[in-house]
PDB file of C-alpha atoms in Angstrom:
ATOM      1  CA  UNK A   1      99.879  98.713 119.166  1.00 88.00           C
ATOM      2  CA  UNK A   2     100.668 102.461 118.505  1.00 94.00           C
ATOM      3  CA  UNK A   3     102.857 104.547 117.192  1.00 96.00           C
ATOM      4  CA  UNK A   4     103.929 108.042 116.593  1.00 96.00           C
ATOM      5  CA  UNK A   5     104.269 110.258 113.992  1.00 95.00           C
ATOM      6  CA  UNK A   6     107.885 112.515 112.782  1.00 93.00           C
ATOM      7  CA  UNK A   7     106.286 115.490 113.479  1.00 93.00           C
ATOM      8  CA  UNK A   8     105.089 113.832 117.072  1.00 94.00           C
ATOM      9  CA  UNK A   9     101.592 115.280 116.545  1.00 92.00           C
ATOM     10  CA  UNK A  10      99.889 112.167 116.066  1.00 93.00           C
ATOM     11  CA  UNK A  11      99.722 108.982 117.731  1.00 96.00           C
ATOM     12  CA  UNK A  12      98.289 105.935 115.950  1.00 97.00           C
ATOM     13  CA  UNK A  13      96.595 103.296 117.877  1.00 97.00           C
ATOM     14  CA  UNK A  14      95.230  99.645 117.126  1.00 97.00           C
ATOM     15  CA  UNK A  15      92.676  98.452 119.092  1.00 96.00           C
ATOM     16  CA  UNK A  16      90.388  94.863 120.224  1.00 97.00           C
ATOM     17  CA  UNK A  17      87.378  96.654 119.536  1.00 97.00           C
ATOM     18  CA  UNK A  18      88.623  96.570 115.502  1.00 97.00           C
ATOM     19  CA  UNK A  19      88.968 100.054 115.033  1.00 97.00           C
ATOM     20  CA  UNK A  20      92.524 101.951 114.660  1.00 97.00           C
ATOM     21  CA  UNK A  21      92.562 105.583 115.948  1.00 96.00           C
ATOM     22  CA  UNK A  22      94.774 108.745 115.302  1.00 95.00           C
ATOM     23  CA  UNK A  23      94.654 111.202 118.423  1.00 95.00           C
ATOM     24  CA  UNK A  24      96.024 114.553 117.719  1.00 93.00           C
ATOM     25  CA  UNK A  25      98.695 115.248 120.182  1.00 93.00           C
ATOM     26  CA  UNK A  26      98.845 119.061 119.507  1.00 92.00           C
ATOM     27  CA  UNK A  27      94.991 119.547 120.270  1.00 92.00           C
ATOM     28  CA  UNK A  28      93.783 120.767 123.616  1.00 91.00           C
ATOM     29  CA  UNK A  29      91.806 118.064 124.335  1.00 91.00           C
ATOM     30  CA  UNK A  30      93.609 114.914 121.826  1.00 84.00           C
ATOM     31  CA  UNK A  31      90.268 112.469 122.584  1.00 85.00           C
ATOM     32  CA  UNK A  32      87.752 115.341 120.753  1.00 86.00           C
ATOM     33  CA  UNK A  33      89.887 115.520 118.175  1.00 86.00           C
ATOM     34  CA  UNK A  34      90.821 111.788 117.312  1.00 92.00           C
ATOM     35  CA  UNK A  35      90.142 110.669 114.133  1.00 95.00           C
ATOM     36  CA  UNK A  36      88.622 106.546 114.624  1.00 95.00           C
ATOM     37  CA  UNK A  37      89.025 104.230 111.874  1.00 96.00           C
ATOM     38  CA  UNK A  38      86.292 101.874 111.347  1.00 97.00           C
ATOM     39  CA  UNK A  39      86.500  99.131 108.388  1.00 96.00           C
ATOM     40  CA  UNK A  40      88.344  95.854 110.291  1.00 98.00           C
ATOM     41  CA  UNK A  41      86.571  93.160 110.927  1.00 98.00           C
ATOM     42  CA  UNK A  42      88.495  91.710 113.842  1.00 98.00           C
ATOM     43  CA  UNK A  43      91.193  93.087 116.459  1.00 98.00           C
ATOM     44  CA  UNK A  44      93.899  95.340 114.898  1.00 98.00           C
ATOM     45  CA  UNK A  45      97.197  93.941 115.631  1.00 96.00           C
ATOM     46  CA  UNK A  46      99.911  96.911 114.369  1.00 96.00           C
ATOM     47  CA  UNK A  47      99.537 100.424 112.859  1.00 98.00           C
ATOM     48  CA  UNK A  48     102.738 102.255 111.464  1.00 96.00           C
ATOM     49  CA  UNK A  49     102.002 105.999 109.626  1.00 97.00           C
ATOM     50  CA  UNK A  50     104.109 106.911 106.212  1.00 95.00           C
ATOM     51  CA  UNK A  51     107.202 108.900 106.547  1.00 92.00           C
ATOM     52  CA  UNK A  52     105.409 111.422 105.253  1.00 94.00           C
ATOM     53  CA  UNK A  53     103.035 111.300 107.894  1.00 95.00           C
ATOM     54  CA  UNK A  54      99.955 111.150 105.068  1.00 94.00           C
ATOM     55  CA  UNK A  55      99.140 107.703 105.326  1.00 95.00           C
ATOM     56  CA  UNK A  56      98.415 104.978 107.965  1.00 97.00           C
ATOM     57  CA  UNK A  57      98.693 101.492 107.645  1.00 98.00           C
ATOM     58  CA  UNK A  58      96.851  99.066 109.568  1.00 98.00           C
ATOM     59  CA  UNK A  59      97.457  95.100 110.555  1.00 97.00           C
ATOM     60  CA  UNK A  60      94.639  92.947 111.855  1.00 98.00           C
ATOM     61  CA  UNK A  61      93.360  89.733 112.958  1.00 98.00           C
ATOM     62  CA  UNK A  62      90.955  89.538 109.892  1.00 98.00           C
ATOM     63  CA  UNK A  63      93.496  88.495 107.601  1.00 98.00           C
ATOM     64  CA  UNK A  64      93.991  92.192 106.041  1.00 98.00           C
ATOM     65  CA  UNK A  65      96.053  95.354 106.251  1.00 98.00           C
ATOM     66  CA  UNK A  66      94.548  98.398 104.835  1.00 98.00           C
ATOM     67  CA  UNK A  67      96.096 101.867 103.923  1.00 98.00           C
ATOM     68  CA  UNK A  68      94.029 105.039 105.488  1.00 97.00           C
ATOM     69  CA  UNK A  69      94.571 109.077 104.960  1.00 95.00           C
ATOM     70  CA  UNK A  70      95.843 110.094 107.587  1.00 92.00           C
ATOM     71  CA  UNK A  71      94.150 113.643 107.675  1.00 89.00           C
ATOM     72  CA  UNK A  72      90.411 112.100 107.047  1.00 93.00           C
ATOM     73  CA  UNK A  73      90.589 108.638 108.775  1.00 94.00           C
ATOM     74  CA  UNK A  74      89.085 107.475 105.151  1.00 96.00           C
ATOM     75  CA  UNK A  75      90.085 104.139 104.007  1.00 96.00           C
ATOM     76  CA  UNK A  76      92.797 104.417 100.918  1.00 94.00           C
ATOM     77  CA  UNK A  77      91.333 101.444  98.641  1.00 94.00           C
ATOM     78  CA  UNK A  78      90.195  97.866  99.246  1.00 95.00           C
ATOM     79  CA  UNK A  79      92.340  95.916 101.917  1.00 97.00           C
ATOM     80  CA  UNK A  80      95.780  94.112 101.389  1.00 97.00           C
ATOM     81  CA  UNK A  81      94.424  90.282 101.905  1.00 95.00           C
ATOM     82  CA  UNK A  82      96.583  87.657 103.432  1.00 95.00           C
ATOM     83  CA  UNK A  83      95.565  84.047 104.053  1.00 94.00           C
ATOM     84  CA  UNK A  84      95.632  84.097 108.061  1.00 95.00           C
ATOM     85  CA  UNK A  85      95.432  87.136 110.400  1.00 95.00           C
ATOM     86  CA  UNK A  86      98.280  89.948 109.628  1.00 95.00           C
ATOM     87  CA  UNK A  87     100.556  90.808 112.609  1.00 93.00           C
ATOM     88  CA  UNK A  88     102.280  93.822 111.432  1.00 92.00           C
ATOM     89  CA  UNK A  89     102.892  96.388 108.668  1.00 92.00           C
ATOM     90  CA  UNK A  90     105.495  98.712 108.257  1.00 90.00           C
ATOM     91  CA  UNK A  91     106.374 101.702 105.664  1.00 90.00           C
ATOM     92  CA  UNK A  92     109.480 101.467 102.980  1.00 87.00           C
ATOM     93  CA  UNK A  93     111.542 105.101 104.137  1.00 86.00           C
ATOM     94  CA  UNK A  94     110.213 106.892 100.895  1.00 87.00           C
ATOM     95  CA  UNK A  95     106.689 105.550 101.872  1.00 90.00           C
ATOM     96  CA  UNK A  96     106.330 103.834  98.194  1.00 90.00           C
ATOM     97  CA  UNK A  97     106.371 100.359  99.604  1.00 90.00           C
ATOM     98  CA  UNK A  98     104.609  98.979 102.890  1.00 92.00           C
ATOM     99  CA  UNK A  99     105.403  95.553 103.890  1.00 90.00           C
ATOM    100  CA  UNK A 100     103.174  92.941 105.727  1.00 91.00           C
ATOM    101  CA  UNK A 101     104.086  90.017 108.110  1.00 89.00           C
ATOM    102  CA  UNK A 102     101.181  87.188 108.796  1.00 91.00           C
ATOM    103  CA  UNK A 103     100.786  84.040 110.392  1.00 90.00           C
ATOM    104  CA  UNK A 104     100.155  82.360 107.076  1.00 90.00           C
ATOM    105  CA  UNK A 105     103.867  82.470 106.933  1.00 87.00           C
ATOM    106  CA  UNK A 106     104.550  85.332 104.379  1.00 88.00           C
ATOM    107  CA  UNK A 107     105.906  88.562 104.227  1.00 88.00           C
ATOM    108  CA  UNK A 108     104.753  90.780 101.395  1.00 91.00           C
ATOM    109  CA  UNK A 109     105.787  94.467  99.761  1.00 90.00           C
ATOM    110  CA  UNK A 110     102.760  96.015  98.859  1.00 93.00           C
ATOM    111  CA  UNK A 111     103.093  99.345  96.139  1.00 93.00           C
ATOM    112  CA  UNK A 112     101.017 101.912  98.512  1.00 93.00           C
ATOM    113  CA  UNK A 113      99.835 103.921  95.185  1.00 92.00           C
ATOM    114  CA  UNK A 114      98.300 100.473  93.488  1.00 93.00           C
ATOM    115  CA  UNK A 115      97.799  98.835  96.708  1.00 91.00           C
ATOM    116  CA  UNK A 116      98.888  95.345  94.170  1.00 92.00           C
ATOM    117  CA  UNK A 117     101.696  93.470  95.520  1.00 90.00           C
ATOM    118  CA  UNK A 118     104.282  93.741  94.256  1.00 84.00           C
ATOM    119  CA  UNK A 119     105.857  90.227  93.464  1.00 79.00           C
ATOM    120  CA  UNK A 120     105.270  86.619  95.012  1.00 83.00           C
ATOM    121  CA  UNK A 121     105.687  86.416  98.980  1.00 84.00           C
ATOM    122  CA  UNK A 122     108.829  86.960 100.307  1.00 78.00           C
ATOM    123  CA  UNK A 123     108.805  83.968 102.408  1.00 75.00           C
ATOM    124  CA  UNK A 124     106.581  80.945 103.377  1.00 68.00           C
ATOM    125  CA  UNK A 125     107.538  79.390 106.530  1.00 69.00           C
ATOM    126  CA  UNK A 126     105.951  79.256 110.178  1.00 76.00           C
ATOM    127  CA  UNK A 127     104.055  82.611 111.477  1.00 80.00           C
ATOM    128  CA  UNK A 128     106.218  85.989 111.136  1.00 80.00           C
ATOM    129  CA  UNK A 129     105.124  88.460 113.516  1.00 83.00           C
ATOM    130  CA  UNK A 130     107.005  91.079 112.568  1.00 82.00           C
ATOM    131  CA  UNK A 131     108.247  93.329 109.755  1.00 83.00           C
ATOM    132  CA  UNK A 132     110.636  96.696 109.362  1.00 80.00           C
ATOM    133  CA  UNK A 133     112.755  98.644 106.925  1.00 79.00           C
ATOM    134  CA  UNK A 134     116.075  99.020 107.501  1.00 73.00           C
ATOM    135  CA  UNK A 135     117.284 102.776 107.011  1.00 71.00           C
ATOM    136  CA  UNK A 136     120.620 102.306 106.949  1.00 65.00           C
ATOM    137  CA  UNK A 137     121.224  99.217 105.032  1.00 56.00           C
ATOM    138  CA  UNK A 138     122.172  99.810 101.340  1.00 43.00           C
ATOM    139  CA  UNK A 139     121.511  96.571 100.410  1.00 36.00           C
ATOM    140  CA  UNK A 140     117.635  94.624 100.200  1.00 35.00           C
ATOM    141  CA  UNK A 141     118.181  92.237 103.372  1.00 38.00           C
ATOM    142  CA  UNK A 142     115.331  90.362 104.944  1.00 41.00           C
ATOM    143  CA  UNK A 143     115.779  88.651 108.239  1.00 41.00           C
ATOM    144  CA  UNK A 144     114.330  85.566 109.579  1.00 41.00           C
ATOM    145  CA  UNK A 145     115.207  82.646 111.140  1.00 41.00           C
ATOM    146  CA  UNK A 146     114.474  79.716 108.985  1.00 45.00           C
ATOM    147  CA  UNK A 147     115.734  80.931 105.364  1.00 41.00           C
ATOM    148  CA  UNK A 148     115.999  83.715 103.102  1.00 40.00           C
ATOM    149  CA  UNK A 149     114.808  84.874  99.713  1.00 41.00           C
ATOM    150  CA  UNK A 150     115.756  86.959  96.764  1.00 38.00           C
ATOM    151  CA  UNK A 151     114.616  90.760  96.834  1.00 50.00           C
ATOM    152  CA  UNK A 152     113.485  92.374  94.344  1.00 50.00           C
ATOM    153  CA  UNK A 153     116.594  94.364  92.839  1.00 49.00           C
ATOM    154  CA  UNK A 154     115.000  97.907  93.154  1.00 48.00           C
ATOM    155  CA  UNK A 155     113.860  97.249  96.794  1.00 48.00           C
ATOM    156  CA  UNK A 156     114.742  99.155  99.874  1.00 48.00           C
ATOM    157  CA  UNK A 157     116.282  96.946 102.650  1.00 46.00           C
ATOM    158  CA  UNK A 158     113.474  95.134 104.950  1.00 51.00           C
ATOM    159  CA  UNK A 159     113.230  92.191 108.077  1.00 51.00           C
ATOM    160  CA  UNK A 160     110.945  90.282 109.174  1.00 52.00           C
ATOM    161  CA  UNK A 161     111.366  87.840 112.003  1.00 51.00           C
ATOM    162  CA  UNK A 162     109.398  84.974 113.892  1.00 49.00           C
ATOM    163  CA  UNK A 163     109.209  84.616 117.863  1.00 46.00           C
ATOM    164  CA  UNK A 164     112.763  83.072 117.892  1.00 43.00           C
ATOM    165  CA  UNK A 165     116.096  84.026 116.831  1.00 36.00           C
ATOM    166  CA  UNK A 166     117.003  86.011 113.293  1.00 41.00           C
ATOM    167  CA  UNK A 167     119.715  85.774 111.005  1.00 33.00           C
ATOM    168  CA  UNK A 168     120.132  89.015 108.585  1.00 36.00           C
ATOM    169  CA  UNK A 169     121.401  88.440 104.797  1.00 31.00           C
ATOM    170  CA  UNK A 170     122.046  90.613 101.939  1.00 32.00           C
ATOM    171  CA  UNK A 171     121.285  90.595  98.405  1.00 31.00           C
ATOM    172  CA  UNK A 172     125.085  89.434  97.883  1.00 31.00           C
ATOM    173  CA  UNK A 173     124.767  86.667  99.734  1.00 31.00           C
ATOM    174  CA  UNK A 174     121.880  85.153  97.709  1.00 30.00           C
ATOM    175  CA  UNK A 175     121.886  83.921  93.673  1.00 29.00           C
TER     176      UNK A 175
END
């Protein structure tokens, strides 16, 4: 997995050797200057960095995600634990919220400051292997393809979706 970040400086890598690294894209030579992350303890599956560019987030095959500084490589607090290995994590646009998909079936929101999750799963079905904001939606919608569930009413809009086909829905379209 890897990523960029806004300002395009950094690129954020996952790796099977467990480790996540940031390489500094600006720097003459980008390998000296990386910054390795050390703290899974099994194959990273996703990284995503905050809009803000401060913060990484990490997915892995251990069954966590975990938040790092982005300027020190330290880890931000103990990891986000799901029940089964965590494909993917992505940021809320004003970085507040980060959102997890695993194969135990769940999507979470996560609050990045308290690292506590922030209400029950979002859903429980087969493995979701992915998970994104929306920045244009003005509505919460999560997408997947087997049903939906309530967002929380001050959440930004989010997916999440399984190998197959997705269906999106809106707040509205939910009681």
């Amino acid at each position: 997995s890897l990523t960029i970040s806004s300002d395009s400086r950094w690129l954020a890598t996952g790796s099977s050797d467990n480790t996540a690294c940031l390489w500094d894209l600006k720097a003459v030579n980008p390998a000296a200057a990386s910054i390795k992350l050390t703290g899974h303890k099994d194959q990273v599956y996703a990284v995503a960095i905050g809009p803000d560019d401060r913060w990484l987030a990490t997915a892995s095959r251990d069954k966590t995600a975990r938040l790092w500084d982005a300027a020190t490589g330290e880890p931000r607090g103990e990891p986000l634990i799901h029940n089964e290995l965590v494909y993917d994590v992505s940021f809320s646009p004003d970085g507040e919220t980060l959102a997890t998909a695993s194969s135990d079936g769940t999507a979470r929101l996560w609050d990045t400051v308290t690292r506590q999750s922030r209400d029950k799963p979002l859903i429980k079905h087969d493995a979701l292997t992915a998970v994104s904001f929306s920045q244009h939606r003005p509505r919460p919608a999560l997408s997947t393809s087997l049903r939906m569930t309530t967002l929380p009413s001050n959440g930004t809009p989010i997916s999440a979706s399984r190998a197959s086909s997705s269906s999106m829905y809106s707040r509205a379209d939910v009681s």
